[in-house]
Amino acid sequence: MGRLGGWLRLATAAAVVAAVASTALGVIKDKECRENSTNPNVGVNLDYSQSCIVNEVFVNMTGSWKFQESKLENVTFVNCVFANVGRSSTAFTSVEMTNVSFAGGRFRNTNGQATVFNKLAMRDVLFRDILWEAGAQVIFRSFAMSGVVFRRNRFLGGLTLTEGESSGLIFRNCTSGQQQSSELLPSVETVRLYKLTANRTKIIGSSFAGPVQLAAAQVRDMEIRDTTFGASFTCEDAADRRNLLDATRLQVVDVAVEGPFNCTGAQLHSSAFADVSFGGGATFTGADLDNVALVNVRVPSPGRSCTGLSFQDATLKGDGGRGGQMRNVTVGCLLSLRSATVEGVVWTNVTAGRTDYAGAIVRQEFLGPDCCTVLCGPGRCKCDVKDRTVCPRGSRDVRLGARACLLGTSTVEVAAAPAAAASEGAPTAAKMVAVRDLEHGMAVRDGVDGAASASPIYLFSHRTPDVGPGGADVVTLTTVAGHRLAITPGHLVYAVPRGGAAAAAPLPASPPPSLVPAGAVTVGDALVTANGSTVAVASTRLSVIPQTAAGPGLYAPHSVSGALVVDGLRVSCYTTAVHPVVAAVALAPARAAYALWGAGGVRWMSGLEGGGVAAALDRWWPL
């Protein structure tokens, strides 16, 4: 019995050790996968280092957590709280996950360090309704992801995916950023997809409050749809600009970028931007755009800023079909093609307040009625008839050099007859006059100092009864009160952004209305009337006036005050071509001549216009 008793005591001790090992702190040290016989719940430390967990469901778990050199298969975490405590910043290291779900719950960061998922192999993993608490970024580094989905996640401290490969990665209805301690201003937490290879990625129905970076990456079949970027979006690696974005079949649809969009140096192939608004301007400087389409794109240039769309030093190539095209693109301020190369791109209904195409090479019909290679140098383009090409369909709809003027059929209220007639005792009763019938010296209602305020016309920087070859773009702004203002998109109007003032309410003293390109006005913005009240815009419509003998004509009258009331709404005399302050300074000598010499000064200025001085001014510097 002695020897038998010894064996019995040894077996009993081994059983106790095994029982303790299988239950204490939920730690499993077995090297081979098996179903876990325990289901620890509230208040345990989650140390699953060197563990293998299969076919398990963990519910309402809380506490510090640690997964290192582990394997999880067919595991679900429901409403669990994972706390990142102590000095460690690593959440998961060298972990293999297959068919794992995190449903509800949160990842807490209590040590101020980044929450790091390092060296992960993830296949068919779902993060659903997860709150990633503030404190530091969530970082996925050195990963291999396949079929990973983030659905309704809130990244309050920002998110970085870097140095990994992904296939089938999806962000759906996710948000980033948080409220600061004041609960008034959003944070600027960053979302970064950086130094990675990504295939079949989707970002759908999401909203990111802070900056977003998609840089130093190779992207294939990426879709960004129905998403808002509240700050900047950049494709550039500021630390090393040799790290470029290389994207094929990047689809950006129904997206609003409220801050600057910067894809400098990017290589985009067979990609599209459709129904996109670049509120802070967009730059593709030095980019290589191969069969890239921009359709229904707006760069509104809000307020006094002159944001624009830049393709400086870029290469734009298309096949003359749907792939490479610019269609329904409206740029409130500057469209730059400086030193760019353009070939085979279909241009349809593209308008801009002003353009810069110095040094560009356009190997297709681009400006003017002729089909030829267009060579652009400082100040103008010309056709090289020795190298004729086939015009891509729709390219003649481009009016990049469209005038920023008033239509001759619009009406203004004249408070007095021309200065010369007034000196001879002519009646001075107010009357409505078409813009094309204005004359020098007529005092036109301007709304500067109240409803009765008027200012004389002293100069026309553009005055033609014909809209010119190719027609003219016109935006029609209709207000809830029935005003209907038809004006070229690059002309500046006085407006208050949406929500800045109530319709038909007295204009607040501060802030004042902004000078906004007419083409950048949207439904809900408020325009300023002659008496200083505001009225909301009910609809906007962009159309083209063809070149006809009986056309309305284009006119650019300048009043001494720099403003006019046209069709009941207050507009500026200036355009997006030159900043209003600079334009006002440039025209100061003309205003001085009118102030000193009156009607004689008007006749003198009229002689200058007839001699072509104003025509030259309009050609090289369209005020």
PDB file of N, CA, C and O in Angstrom, residues 134 222 438 442 516:
ATOM      1  N   ALA A 134     -11.107  58.082 -25.183  1.00  0.00           N
ATOM      2  CA  ALA A 134     -10.069  59.076 -25.426  1.00  0.00           C
ATOM      3  C   ALA A 134      -8.847  58.805 -24.563  1.00  0.00           C
ATOM      4  O   ALA A 134      -8.869  58.006 -23.644  1.00  0.00           O
ATOM      5  N   MET A 222     -10.674  50.994 -53.792  1.00  0.00           N
ATOM      6  CA  MET A 222     -11.101  51.656 -52.560  1.00  0.00           C
ATOM      7  C   MET A 222     -12.312  52.523 -52.844  1.00  0.00           C
ATOM      8  O   MET A 222     -12.339  53.281 -53.817  1.00  0.00           O
ATOM      9  N   LEU A 438     -26.976 101.414 -69.160  1.00  0.00           N
ATOM     10  CA  LEU A 438     -26.307 102.325 -68.237  1.00  0.00           C
ATOM     11  C   LEU A 438     -25.326 103.220 -68.983  1.00  0.00           C
ATOM     12  O   LEU A 438     -24.737 102.816 -69.988  1.00  0.00           O
ATOM     13  N   MET A 442     -24.351 107.935 -64.364  1.00  0.00           N
ATOM     14  CA  MET A 442     -25.628 107.556 -63.768  1.00  0.00           C
ATOM     15  C   MET A 442     -25.415 107.117 -62.316  1.00  0.00           C
ATOM     16  O   MET A 442     -24.533 106.295 -62.025  1.00  0.00           O
ATOM     17  N   VAL A 516     -18.901  86.582 -51.850  1.00  0.00           N
ATOM     18  CA  VAL A 516     -18.873  85.182 -52.251  1.00  0.00           C
ATOM     19  C   VAL A 516     -19.093  85.090 -53.759  1.00  0.00           C
ATOM     20  O   VAL A 516     -19.967  85.791 -54.289  1.00  0.00           O
TER      21      VAL A 516
END
